[in-house]
Short mmCIF file of C-alpha atoms and ligand atoms in Angstrom, two decimals:
data_model
loop_
_atom_site.label_atom_id
_atom_site.label_comp_id
_atom_site.label_asym_id
_atom_site.label_seq_id
_atom_site.Cartn_x
_atom_site.Cartn_y
_atom_site.Cartn_z
CA UNK I 1452 30.24 -15.07 -4.64
CA UNK I 1453 28.11 -13.00 -2.24
CA UNK I 1454 25.31 -10.96 -3.76
CA UNK I 1455 23.39 -8.18 -2.02
CA UNK I 1456 19.66 -8.81 -1.91
CA UNK I 1457 17.65 -5.66 -1.17
CA UNK I 1458 14.54 -6.55 0.80
CA UNK I 1459 11.55 -4.22 0.48
CA UNK I 1460 10.15 -2.91 3.79
CA UNK I 1461 7.08 -5.11 3.28
CA UNK I 1462 9.17 -8.26 3.62
CA UNK I 1463 11.66 -7.21 6.29
CA UNK I 1464 9.64 -8.79 9.10
CA UNK I 1465 10.84 -12.09 7.61
CA UNK I 1466 14.54 -11.11 7.47
CA UNK I 1467 15.03 -9.83 11.00
CA UNK I 1468 14.40 -6.20 9.85
CA UNK I 1469 17.49 -6.25 7.60
CA UNK I 1470 17.05 -4.12 4.43
CA UNK I 1471 19.95 -5.87 2.70
CA UNK I 1472 20.95 -9.51 3.13
CA UNK I 1473 23.86 -11.32 1.52
CA UNK I 1474 23.29 -14.53 -0.40
CA UNK I 1475 25.37 -16.86 -2.54
CA UNK I 1476 24.57 -18.29 -5.96
CA UNK I 1477 25.33 -17.91 -9.63
CA UNK I 1478 21.68 -17.48 -10.70
CA UNK I 1479 18.67 -15.62 -9.29
CA UNK I 1480 17.05 -18.95 -8.33
CA UNK I 1481 20.15 -20.02 -6.37
CA UNK I 1482 20.41 -16.64 -4.64
CA UNK I 1483 16.75 -16.73 -3.58
CA UNK I 1484 17.12 -20.29 -2.32
CA UNK I 1485 20.11 -19.17 -0.26
CA UNK I 1486 18.08 -16.26 1.19
CA UNK I 1487 15.32 -18.76 2.09
CA UNK I 1488 17.91 -21.08 3.69
CA UNK I 1489 19.37 -18.36 5.92
CA UNK I 1490 16.01 -16.67 6.64
CA UNK I 1491 13.63 -19.59 6.99
CA UNK I 1492 10.54 -17.45 7.57
CA UNK I 1493 10.71 -15.85 4.14
CA UNK I 1494 10.56 -19.16 2.24
CA UNK I 1495 6.75 -19.53 2.30
CA UNK I 1496 6.38 -15.85 1.40
CA UNK I 1497 8.56 -16.11 -1.71
CA UNK I 1498 7.61 -19.57 -2.90
CA UNK I 1499 4.25 -21.38 -3.24
CA UNK I 1500 4.07 -25.05 -2.17
CA UNK I 1501 5.01 -26.34 -5.62
CA UNK I 1502 8.19 -24.22 -5.56
CA UNK I 1503 6.82 -21.55 -7.92
CA UNK I 1504 7.86 -17.94 -7.16
CA UNK I 1505 4.70 -16.19 -5.95
CA UNK I 1506 3.10 -13.75 -8.36
CA UNK I 1507 2.83 -10.80 -6.00
CA UNK I 1508 6.61 -10.60 -5.58
CA UNK I 1509 8.60 -9.05 -8.40
CA UNK I 1510 12.32 -9.79 -8.58
CA UNK I 1511 14.72 -7.39 -10.27
CA UNK I 1512 18.41 -7.73 -11.05
CA UNK I 1513 19.65 -4.16 -10.86
CA UNK I 1514 16.84 -2.28 -12.67
CA UNK I 1515 15.48 -5.11 -14.84
CA UNK I 1516 12.73 -7.52 -13.86
CA UNK I 1517 13.74 -11.17 -14.24
CA UNK I 1518 10.67 -11.93 -16.39
CA UNK I 1519 12.39 -9.87 -19.10
CA UNK I 1520 15.65 -11.80 -18.55
CA UNK I 1521 15.86 -15.55 -17.97
CA UNK I 1522 13.56 -15.76 -14.95
CA UNK I 1523 15.04 -17.70 -12.03
CA UNK I 1524 17.84 -18.88 -14.36
CA UNK I 1525 19.06 -15.29 -14.85
CA UNK I 1526 22.84 -15.36 -14.16
CA UNK I 1527 24.24 -13.19 -11.39
CA UNK I 1528 27.43 -11.25 -12.05
CA UNK I 1529 29.79 -9.78 -9.49
CA UNK I 1530 28.42 -6.43 -8.26
CA UNK I 1531 24.78 -7.19 -9.21
CA UNK I 1532 22.05 -6.41 -6.69
CA UNK I 1533 18.85 -8.44 -6.48
CA UNK I 1534 15.70 -6.55 -5.41
CA UNK I 1535 12.61 -8.16 -3.91
CA UNK I 1536 9.62 -5.88 -4.53
CA UNK I 1537 6.21 -7.21 -3.46
CA UNK I 1538 2.87 -5.57 -4.20
CA UNK I 1539 1.79 -2.95 -1.69
CA UNK I 1540 -1.89 -1.84 -1.05
CA UNK I 1541 2.02 -0.48 -5.06
CA UNK I 1542 9.13 3.30 -19.54
CA UNK I 1543 8.99 5.11 -22.14
CA UNK I 1544 11.38 8.00 -22.01
CA UNK I 1545 10.24 9.46 -25.26
CA UNK I 1546 8.18 12.58 -25.71
CA UNK I 1547 5.63 13.20 -23.00
CA UNK I 1548 2.50 14.42 -24.80
CA UNK I 1549 0.39 16.76 -22.66
CA UNK I 1550 -2.85 15.24 -21.41
CA UNK I 1551 -4.67 18.54 -21.82
CA UNK I 1552 -5.06 19.53 -25.48
CA UNK I 1553 -4.39 23.12 -26.55
CA UNK I 1554 -8.06 23.55 -27.57
CA UNK I 1555 -9.09 23.24 -23.94
CA UNK I 1556 -6.25 25.11 -22.26
CA UNK I 1557 -6.42 27.90 -24.87
CA UNK I 1558 -9.74 29.04 -23.42
CA UNK I 1559 -8.20 29.71 -19.97
CA UNK I 1560 -7.69 33.36 -19.06
CA UNK I 1561 -5.60 34.54 -16.13
CA UNK I 1562 -6.39 37.49 -13.87
CA UNK I 1563 -3.67 39.87 -12.67
CA UNK I 1564 -3.75 38.02 -9.37
CA UNK I 1565 -3.18 34.71 -11.20
CA UNK I 1566 -0.25 36.22 -13.06
CA UNK I 1567 1.38 37.11 -9.76
CA UNK I 1568 0.43 33.85 -8.03
CA UNK I 1569 1.81 31.58 -10.75
CA UNK I 1570 4.79 33.73 -11.69
CA UNK I 1571 7.12 31.01 -10.40
CA UNK I 1572 5.75 28.59 -12.98
CA UNK I 1573 5.75 31.19 -15.76
CA UNK I 1574 9.52 31.53 -15.32
CA UNK I 1575 10.05 27.83 -15.90
CA UNK I 1576 10.42 26.58 -19.44
CA UNK I 1577 8.82 23.28 -18.28
CA UNK I 1578 5.59 25.06 -17.28
CA UNK I 1579 5.33 28.58 -18.72
CA UNK I 1580 2.01 30.28 -19.45
CA UNK I 1581 0.94 27.44 -21.75
CA UNK I 1582 1.67 24.82 -19.13
CA UNK I 1583 -0.09 26.80 -16.41
CA UNK I 1584 -3.18 27.07 -18.63
CA UNK I 1585 -3.13 23.31 -19.04
CA UNK I 1586 -2.88 22.94 -15.26
CA UNK I 1587 -5.90 25.24 -14.80
CA UNK I 1588 -7.90 23.30 -17.44
CA UNK I 1589 -7.07 19.90 -15.89
CA UNK I 1590 -9.57 17.68 -14.07
CA UNK I 1591 -7.84 15.37 -11.58
CA UNK I 1592 -9.50 12.78 -9.33
CA UNK I 1593 -7.72 11.63 -6.17
CA UNK I 1594 -8.86 8.25 -4.84
CA UNK I 1595 -8.15 7.91 -1.11
CA UNK I 1596 -7.83 11.11 0.96
CA UNK I 1597 -5.64 9.76 3.75
CA UNK I 1598 -2.33 11.50 4.45
CA UNK I 1599 -0.98 10.61 1.00
CA UNK I 1600 -4.06 11.72 -0.98
CA UNK I 1601 -4.42 14.84 1.17
CA UNK I 1602 -0.83 15.82 0.38
CA UNK I 1603 -1.40 15.29 -3.35
CA UNK I 1604 -4.63 17.34 -3.26
CA UNK I 1605 -2.90 20.16 -1.37
CA UNK I 1606 0.05 20.34 -3.79
CA UNK I 1607 -2.19 20.20 -6.87
CA UNK I 1608 -4.49 22.93 -5.53
CA UNK I 1609 -1.44 25.10 -4.78
CA UNK I 1610 -0.18 24.48 -8.32
CA UNK I 1611 -3.51 25.75 -9.69
CA UNK I 1612 -5.26 22.60 -10.95
CA UNK I 1613 -8.72 23.78 -12.04
CA UNK I 1614 -10.87 20.81 -10.99
CA UNK I 1615 -10.14 18.32 -8.22
CA UNK I 1616 -12.26 15.31 -7.28
CA UNK I 1617 -11.84 13.92 -3.73
CA UNK I 1618 -12.92 10.32 -3.25
CA UNK I 1619 -13.03 8.86 0.26
CA UNK I 1620 -15.78 7.73 2.63
CA UNK I 1621 -13.84 7.82 5.91
CA UNK I 1622 -13.62 10.34 8.71
CA UNK I 1623 -10.48 12.05 10.05
CA UNK I 1624 -8.82 10.07 12.85
CA UNK I 1625 -6.07 11.01 15.29
CA UNK I 1626 -3.30 9.09 13.38
CA UNK I 1627 -4.10 11.18 10.27
CA UNK I 1628 -2.94 14.27 12.18
CA UNK I 1629 0.41 12.64 12.96
CA UNK I 1630 0.94 11.86 9.30
CA UNK I 1631 0.12 15.18 7.67
CA UNK I 1632 -0.12 18.84 8.55
CA UNK I 1633 -3.28 19.19 6.43
CA UNK I 1634 -5.30 17.59 9.26
CA UNK I 1635 -5.71 19.30 12.65
CA UNK I 1636 -7.36 18.44 15.98
CA UNK I 1637 -10.38 20.52 14.96
CA UNK I 1638 -10.96 18.13 12.03
CA UNK I 1639 -11.37 14.98 14.13
CA UNK I 1640 -14.40 12.91 13.08
CA UNK I 1641 -15.12 15.23 10.14
CA UNK I 1642 -15.17 13.54 6.71
CA UNK I 1643 -11.65 13.62 5.24
CA UNK I 1644 -13.05 14.96 1.96
CA UNK I 1645 -14.75 17.90 3.75
CA UNK I 1646 -11.53 18.79 5.60
CA UNK I 1647 -9.45 18.82 2.42
CA UNK I 1648 -12.17 20.63 0.46
CA UNK I 1649 -12.04 23.44 3.06
CA UNK I 1650 -8.27 23.48 2.84
CA UNK I 1651 -8.35 23.77 -0.95
CA UNK I 1652 -10.83 26.67 -0.65
CA UNK I 1653 -8.26 28.46 1.50
CA UNK I 1654 -5.48 27.76 -0.99
CA UNK I 1655 -7.22 28.57 -4.26
CA UNK I 1656 -10.83 29.70 -4.64
CA UNK I 1657 -10.69 29.13 -8.39
CA UNK I 1658 -10.24 25.36 -7.94
CA UNK I 1659 -13.59 23.56 -8.32
CA UNK I 1660 -13.88 20.63 -5.89
CA UNK I 1661 -16.18 17.63 -6.26
CA UNK I 1662 -16.59 15.27 -3.32
CA UNK I 1663 -17.33 11.54 -3.67
CA UNK I 1664 -17.97 10.35 -0.14
CA UNK I 1665 -18.85 6.74 -0.90
CA UNK I 1666 -16.74 3.61 -0.69
CA UNK I 1667 -15.01 2.55 -3.92
CA UNK I 1668 -16.96 -0.40 -5.37
CA UNK I 1669 -17.52 -2.17 -8.70
CA UNK I 1670 -20.89 -0.39 -8.95
CA UNK I 1671 -19.46 3.12 -8.83
CA UNK I 1672 -15.77 2.92 -9.86
CA UNK I 1673 -16.06 3.34 -13.60
CA UNK I 1674 -18.70 6.04 -13.45
CA UNK I 1675 -16.64 8.03 -10.92
CA UNK I 1676 -13.37 8.02 -12.90
CA UNK I 1677 -15.04 8.79 -16.25
CA UNK I 1678 -14.71 12.43 -17.28
CA UNK I 1679 -11.44 13.01 -15.41
CA UNK I 1680 -8.20 13.63 -17.32
CA UNK I 1681 -6.16 11.84 -14.68
CA UNK I 1682 -6.69 9.75 -11.55
CA UNK I 1683 -4.23 9.52 -8.67
CA UNK I 1684 -4.55 6.32 -6.66
CA UNK I 1685 -3.70 6.95 -3.01
CA UNK I 1686 -5.89 4.20 -1.57
CA UNK I 1687 -4.63 1.85 1.12
CA UNK I 1688 -6.05 -1.55 0.22
CA UNK I 1689 -5.68 -4.00 -2.65
CA UNK I 1690 -9.37 -4.16 -3.51
CA UNK I 1691 -9.51 -0.39 -4.15
CA UNK I 1692 -6.21 -0.43 -6.04
CA UNK I 1693 -7.28 -3.14 -8.51
CA UNK I 1694 -10.71 -1.48 -8.84
CA UNK I 1695 -9.15 1.90 -9.67
CA UNK I 1696 -6.73 0.23 -12.11
CA UNK I 1697 -9.48 -1.69 -13.91
CA UNK I 1698 -11.92 1.24 -13.97
CA UNK I 1699 -9.24 3.58 -15.39
CA UNK I 1700 -8.32 0.93 -17.98
CA UNK I 1701 -11.89 0.57 -19.26
CA UNK I 1702 -12.45 4.35 -19.15
CA UNK I 1703 -9.11 4.99 -20.91
CA UNK I 1704 -8.03 7.35 -18.12
CA UNK I 1705 -4.33 7.47 -17.18
CA UNK I 1706 -3.45 7.23 -13.55
CA UNK I 1707 -0.64 7.75 -11.09
CA UNK I 1708 -0.10 4.95 -8.57
CA UNK I 1709 1.34 6.03 -5.20
CA UNK I 1710 1.73 3.78 -2.17
CA UNK I 1711 3.36 3.74 1.27
CA UNK I 1712 4.58 1.00 3.54
CA UNK I 1713 6.29 1.88 6.83
CA UNK I 1714 9.43 3.71 5.62
CA UNK I 1715 9.12 3.09 1.90
CA UNK I 1716 7.05 4.50 -0.95
CA UNK I 1717 6.44 3.58 -4.59
CA UNK I 1718 5.19 5.61 -7.49
CA UNK I 1719 4.46 4.74 -11.09
CA UNK I 1720 2.28 5.89 -13.98
CA UNK I 1721 -0.15 3.70 -15.92
CA UNK I 1722 -1.02 5.57 -19.07
CA UNK I 1723 -3.80 3.34 -20.47
CA UNK I 1724 -2.77 4.60 -23.89
CA UNK I 1725 -2.64 1.67 -26.33
CA UNK I 1726 -0.32 3.37 -28.76
CA UNK I 1727 2.47 3.35 -26.18
CA UNK I 1728 2.13 -0.33 -25.15
CA UNK I 1729 2.74 0.50 -21.52
CA UNK I 1730 1.76 -1.78 -18.64
CA UNK I 1731 -1.12 -1.70 -16.15
CA UNK I 1732 -1.12 -2.60 -12.44
CA UNK I 1733 -2.09 -6.19 -13.27
CA UNK I 1734 0.98 -6.45 -15.57
CA UNK I 1735 3.17 -5.42 -12.63
CA UNK I 1736 1.38 -7.40 -9.92
CA UNK I 1737 -0.96 -9.99 -11.50
CA UNK I 1738 -2.44 -10.88 -8.14
CA UNK I 1739 -2.53 -9.42 -4.63
CA UNK I 1740 -0.79 -11.16 -1.72
CA UNK I 1741 -2.53 -13.84 0.26
CA UNK I 1742 -5.05 -12.74 2.84
CA UNK I 1743 -3.49 -10.68 5.68
CA UNK I 1744 0.06 -11.38 4.44
CA UNK I 1745 0.87 -7.69 3.96
CA UNK I 1746 -0.53 -5.66 6.87
CA UNK I 1747 -2.13 -2.26 6.21
CA UNK I 1748 -0.60 1.12 7.16
CA UNK I 1749 -2.86 1.33 10.22
CA UNK I 1750 -1.43 -1.99 11.43
CA UNK I 1751 2.24 -1.26 10.72
CA UNK I 1752 2.71 2.51 10.92
CA UNK I 1753 4.14 5.17 8.62
CA UNK I 1754 7.35 7.15 9.04
CA UNK I 1755 6.51 10.86 9.41
CA UNK I 1756 7.40 12.87 6.34
CA UNK I 1757 6.93 9.91 3.99
CA UNK I 1758 3.37 10.89 2.93
CA UNK I 1759 4.70 14.34 1.97
CA UNK I 1760 7.67 12.90 0.05
CA UNK I 1761 5.65 10.33 -1.90
CA UNK I 1762 2.64 12.66 -2.25
CA UNK I 1763 5.02 15.29 -3.65
CA UNK I 1764 6.38 12.82 -6.18
CA UNK I 1765 2.84 11.76 -7.21
CA UNK I 1766 1.71 15.38 -7.62
CA UNK I 1767 4.87 16.09 -9.63
CA UNK I 1768 4.07 13.16 -11.96
CA UNK I 1769 0.53 14.51 -12.38
CA UNK I 1770 1.82 17.98 -13.34
CA UNK I 1771 4.31 16.48 -15.80
CA UNK I 1772 1.54 14.46 -17.45
CA UNK I 1773 -0.80 17.47 -17.61
CA UNK I 1774 1.80 19.81 -19.10
CA UNK I 1775 3.73 17.26 -21.19
CA UNK I 1776 6.99 18.21 -19.43
CA UNK I 1777 9.93 16.09 -18.37
CA UNK I 1778 10.20 12.32 -18.29
CA UNK I 1779 7.38 10.46 -16.59
CA UNK I 1780 7.34 7.20 -14.67
CA UNK I 1781 5.38 5.50 -17.44
CA UNK I 1782 6.78 1.94 -17.68
CA UNK I 1783 8.93 2.45 -14.61
CA UNK I 1784 8.46 1.99 -10.89
CA UNK I 1785 10.20 4.40 -8.52
CA UNK I 1786 10.91 2.95 -5.08
CA UNK I 1787 11.99 5.44 -2.41
CA UNK I 1788 13.23 4.44 1.05
CA UNK I 1789 14.39 7.68 2.74
CA UNK I 1790 15.27 5.97 6.00
CA UNK I 1791 17.89 3.82 4.27
CA UNK I 1792 18.74 6.51 1.70
CA UNK I 1793 17.74 4.18 -1.11
CA UNK I 1794 15.94 5.22 -4.25
CA UNK I 1795 15.69 3.02 -7.32
CA UNK I 1796 13.99 3.01 -10.72
CA UNK I 1797 12.78 -0.33 -12.04
CA UNK I 1798 11.64 -1.02 -15.57
CA UNK I 1799 8.14 -2.47 -15.81
CA UNK I 1800 7.12 -4.15 -19.05
CA UNK I 1801 3.67 -4.85 -20.41
CA UNK I 1802 2.75 -8.49 -19.80
CA UNK I 1803 1.24 -10.04 -22.93
CA UNK I 1804 -0.59 -12.57 -20.77
CA UNK I 1805 -2.04 -9.87 -18.46
CA UNK I 1806 -5.64 -10.69 -17.43
CA UNK I 1807 -6.68 -7.10 -18.22
CA UNK I 1808 -4.54 -5.64 -21.01
CA UNK I 1809 -2.97 -8.84 -22.42
CA UNK I 1810 -3.68 -10.63 -25.67
CA UNK I 1811 -6.46 -12.87 -24.29
CA UNK I 1812 -7.90 -10.89 -21.38
CA UNK I 1813 -10.16 -12.61 -18.87
CA UNK I 1814 -11.26 -9.36 -17.17
CA UNK I 1815 -13.95 -7.88 -19.43
CA UNK I 1816 -15.56 -5.27 -17.19
CA UNK I 1817 -15.31 -3.96 -13.64
CA UNK I 1818 -18.75 -5.37 -12.76
CA UNK I 1819 -17.72 -8.85 -13.94
CA UNK I 1820 -14.94 -9.19 -11.33
CA UNK I 1821 -15.53 -10.44 -7.79
CA UNK I 1822 -12.92 -8.21 -6.13
CA UNK I 1823 -13.51 -9.70 -2.66
CA UNK I 1824 -12.68 -13.10 -4.08
CA UNK I 1825 -9.73 -11.85 -6.17
CA UNK I 1826 -8.22 -10.02 -3.19
CA UNK I 1827 -8.75 -13.01 -0.88
CA UNK I 1828 -11.10 -11.03 1.36
CA UNK I 1829 -13.67 -13.78 1.76
CA UNK I 1830 -13.35 -16.30 4.57
CA UNK I 1831 -12.50 -19.62 2.90
CA UNK I 1832 -15.36 -22.15 3.25
CA UNK I 1833 -13.22 -25.09 4.28
CA UNK I 1834 -11.38 -23.37 7.15
CA UNK I 1835 -13.04 -23.83 10.55
CA UNK I 1836 -13.93 -20.47 12.11
CA UNK I 1837 -11.50 -19.00 14.62
CA UNK I 1838 -12.90 -18.74 18.13
CA UNK I 1839 -12.52 -15.36 19.79
CA UNK I 1840 -12.57 -14.21 23.38
CA UNK I 1841 -13.20 -10.66 24.55
CA UNK I 1842 -10.81 -8.52 26.58
CA UNK I 1843 -13.17 -8.83 29.56
CA UNK I 1844 -13.03 -12.65 29.33
CA UNK I 1845 -9.25 -12.54 29.17
CA UNK I 1846 -9.02 -10.24 32.19
CA UNK I 1847 -11.36 -12.49 34.19
CA UNK I 1848 -9.34 -15.59 33.32
CA UNK I 1849 -6.05 -13.91 34.28
CA UNK I 1850 -7.50 -12.70 37.57
CA UNK I 1851 -8.85 -16.21 38.32
CA UNK I 1852 -5.33 -17.58 37.67
CA UNK I 1853 -6.69 -19.96 35.02
CA UNK I 1854 -3.95 -21.84 33.14
CA UNK I 1855 -3.48 -20.26 29.72
CA UNK I 1856 -0.75 -19.08 27.35
CA UNK I 1857 -0.85 -15.60 25.87
CA UNK I 1858 1.05 -15.07 22.62
CA UNK I 1859 1.75 -11.57 21.25
CA UNK I 1860 2.32 -11.94 17.48
CA UNK I 1861 3.26 -8.30 16.82
CA UNK I 1862 6.74 -7.30 15.71
CA UNK I 1863 9.19 -6.56 18.59
CA UNK I 1864 9.13 -2.76 18.10
CA UNK I 1865 5.31 -2.65 18.27
CA UNK I 1866 5.30 -4.07 21.77
CA UNK I 1867 6.79 -0.89 23.22
CA UNK I 1868 3.40 0.86 22.91
CA UNK I 1869 1.38 -1.30 25.30
CA UNK I 1870 1.45 -4.95 26.08
CA UNK I 1871 0.38 -7.74 28.36
CA UNK I 1872 3.45 -8.41 30.48
CA UNK I 1873 2.82 -12.16 30.67
CA UNK I 1874 2.46 -12.60 26.89
CA UNK I 1875 5.14 -14.60 25.04
CA UNK I 1876 6.38 -12.53 22.10
CA UNK I 1877 6.49 -14.59 18.88
CA UNK I 1878 6.33 -12.50 15.68
CA UNK I 1879 3.93 -14.00 13.17
CA UNK I 1880 6.69 -14.88 10.72
CA UNK I 1881 8.34 -17.18 13.31
CA UNK I 1882 5.23 -18.97 14.64
CA UNK I 1883 5.36 -22.16 12.59
CA UNK I 1884 9.01 -22.69 13.49
CA UNK I 1885 8.50 -21.94 17.21
CA UNK I 1886 5.27 -23.89 17.82
CA UNK I 1887 7.18 -26.14 20.25
CA UNK I 1888 7.18 -23.25 22.75
CA UNK I 1889 3.37 -23.58 23.12
CA UNK I 1890 1.61 -25.99 25.47
CA UNK I 1891 -1.17 -27.89 23.65
CA UNK I 1892 -2.66 -28.93 27.01
CA UNK I 1893 -3.86 -25.38 27.83
CA UNK I 1894 -5.76 -22.67 25.94
CA UNK I 1895 -3.50 -20.38 23.89
CA UNK I 1896 -4.77 -16.86 23.25
CA UNK I 1897 -3.23 -14.87 20.40
CA UNK I 1898 -3.17 -11.11 20.31
CA UNK I 1899 -2.00 -8.40 17.89
CA UNK I 1900 -2.88 -4.73 17.36
CA UNK I 1901 -6.35 -5.07 15.82
CA UNK I 1902 -7.20 -8.77 16.17
CA UNK I 1903 -6.63 -9.56 12.47
CA UNK I 1904 -3.04 -10.78 12.30
CA UNK I 1905 -3.80 -13.00 15.31
CA UNK I 1906 -6.44 -14.82 13.21
CA UNK I 1907 -3.79 -15.37 10.54
CA UNK I 1908 -1.50 -16.65 13.33
CA UNK I 1909 -4.05 -19.28 14.36
CA UNK I 1910 -4.55 -20.42 10.76
CA UNK I 1911 -0.77 -20.53 10.26
CA UNK I 1912 -0.42 -22.86 13.26
CA UNK I 1913 -3.32 -25.01 12.04
CA UNK I 1914 -1.46 -25.40 8.74
CA UNK I 1915 1.65 -26.31 10.73
CA UNK I 1916 -0.40 -29.12 12.40
CA UNK I 1917 -0.56 -27.56 15.88
CA UNK I 1918 -3.51 -29.21 17.63
CA UNK I 1919 -3.89 -27.35 20.96
CA UNK I 1920 -6.93 -25.10 21.64
CA UNK I 1921 -6.41 -21.59 20.17
CA UNK I 1922 -8.38 -18.37 20.64
CA UNK I 1923 -8.17 -14.90 19.13
CA UNK I 1924 -8.31 -11.78 21.33
CA UNK I 1925 -11.18 -9.91 19.71
CA UNK I 1926 -10.21 -6.37 18.63
CA UNK I 1927 -6.59 -6.98 19.71
CA UNK I 1928 -4.59 -4.59 21.90
CA UNK I 1929 -6.61 -1.67 20.52
CA UNK I 1930 -9.69 -3.05 22.30
CA UNK I 1931 -7.66 -3.59 25.48
CA UNK I 1932 -6.08 -0.11 25.62
CA UNK I 1933 -8.16 1.26 28.49
CA UNK I 1934 -7.55 -1.82 30.64
CA UNK I 1935 -3.82 -1.92 29.87
CA UNK I 1936 -3.42 1.77 30.73
CA UNK I 1937 -5.48 1.55 33.92
CA UNK I 1938 -3.50 -1.47 35.17
CA UNK I 1939 -0.02 -0.13 34.44
CA UNK I 1940 1.25 -1.07 37.89
CA UNK I 1941 -0.99 -4.11 38.34
CA UNK I 1942 -1.01 -7.51 36.75
CA UNK I 1943 -0.41 -6.37 33.20
ZN1 ZN R 3368 -1.85 -5.28 -17.85
#
């Protein structure tokens, strides 16, 4: 019996870009083994050495996670679909109680101008005057003001949220402009928070804006989220995501989780309300992926329009929580893949052995966690350092006709941007299998976009017992852009 296995965008580099693969088997374990047999590169991603399914990948049969069924022994029926949903740097359908109590929203008074501005909400039973007063009384913090966070901030300011906190330490870069209309050429190199603060001023002068222009860290996370009614996590790295989750947990602040990867987005709500027994991020994904296994948005790209779609969903969740309207994503994960016209809701249960909210928690405070260690950001002690060469060195060696092999480990579609013509293309997921194509008698130089995946490539080949000399191109193709462009018709 053939079963469809839906592969999240994060993992498609290991399945030849296919969003759905067919596999045979009468249980989830058999189906996954069949996927690993037909797509060899995905085996080490799904399974640890001892054959255990890795913790950062969640497997669902239809909308139910297999941990709530029979795990890998869960039987597969005809017509079932298996979903592989890994963590990305990303319920209860009962009554949704408003986050903002009537005592606070009751003090809000609207001007004639407000009455006209918000008339569209007043007409809706789900908002009404009471709901709009709650929106005005709400204090919402947005962590990460990239394209996703900027969209959320813009929608919430338009909706009339009274207080917005903007938390980001980075400046506006050219790719931000491609991803969202909120950023313009005039904003380049300005702090993202300053750009969006100006934009909010132009949308609604009544919205008070606080800017937190420091990097999210264990020393500041809890203090920053405290005092907000709701946090929206739009960050783009695992360390910030687990920090925001843990800080919100200890501060008892609910939060909306929104994430993007290439063409896919995910949204959920973590209520941090013990009476509802709903999960936290660590229940859903107990641990982040191994170092460099899931590339960041800046390394893999984002489909235009996706930040607005997912940001719109996240802002909508925030407004539902504030007003107590509709059914929220509490206890459920919404996965949206507009390119493949796929959108699914998955149930997420609280994990009684969760390190944070479980019965015997090991995480006791934000300061007590080494997030660099937990997120595998530290260089392991026992791995020999990777030797790097600069672009200038590489150019000199090519021009001197020195014997060397260049390997481009980016995905095939990335190589259309700029490339070294003489580089052998071997995507990182295929390296271990294709190591026979390399010559251990000469230096092999690995390159990728930023010079990070190429380090992972070298360590992957070391693990696969490749013994030839290997070097990393420092800074990757990004560092070589000027030379590649200026030598278009030359040796490149
Ligand atoms: Zn938990």
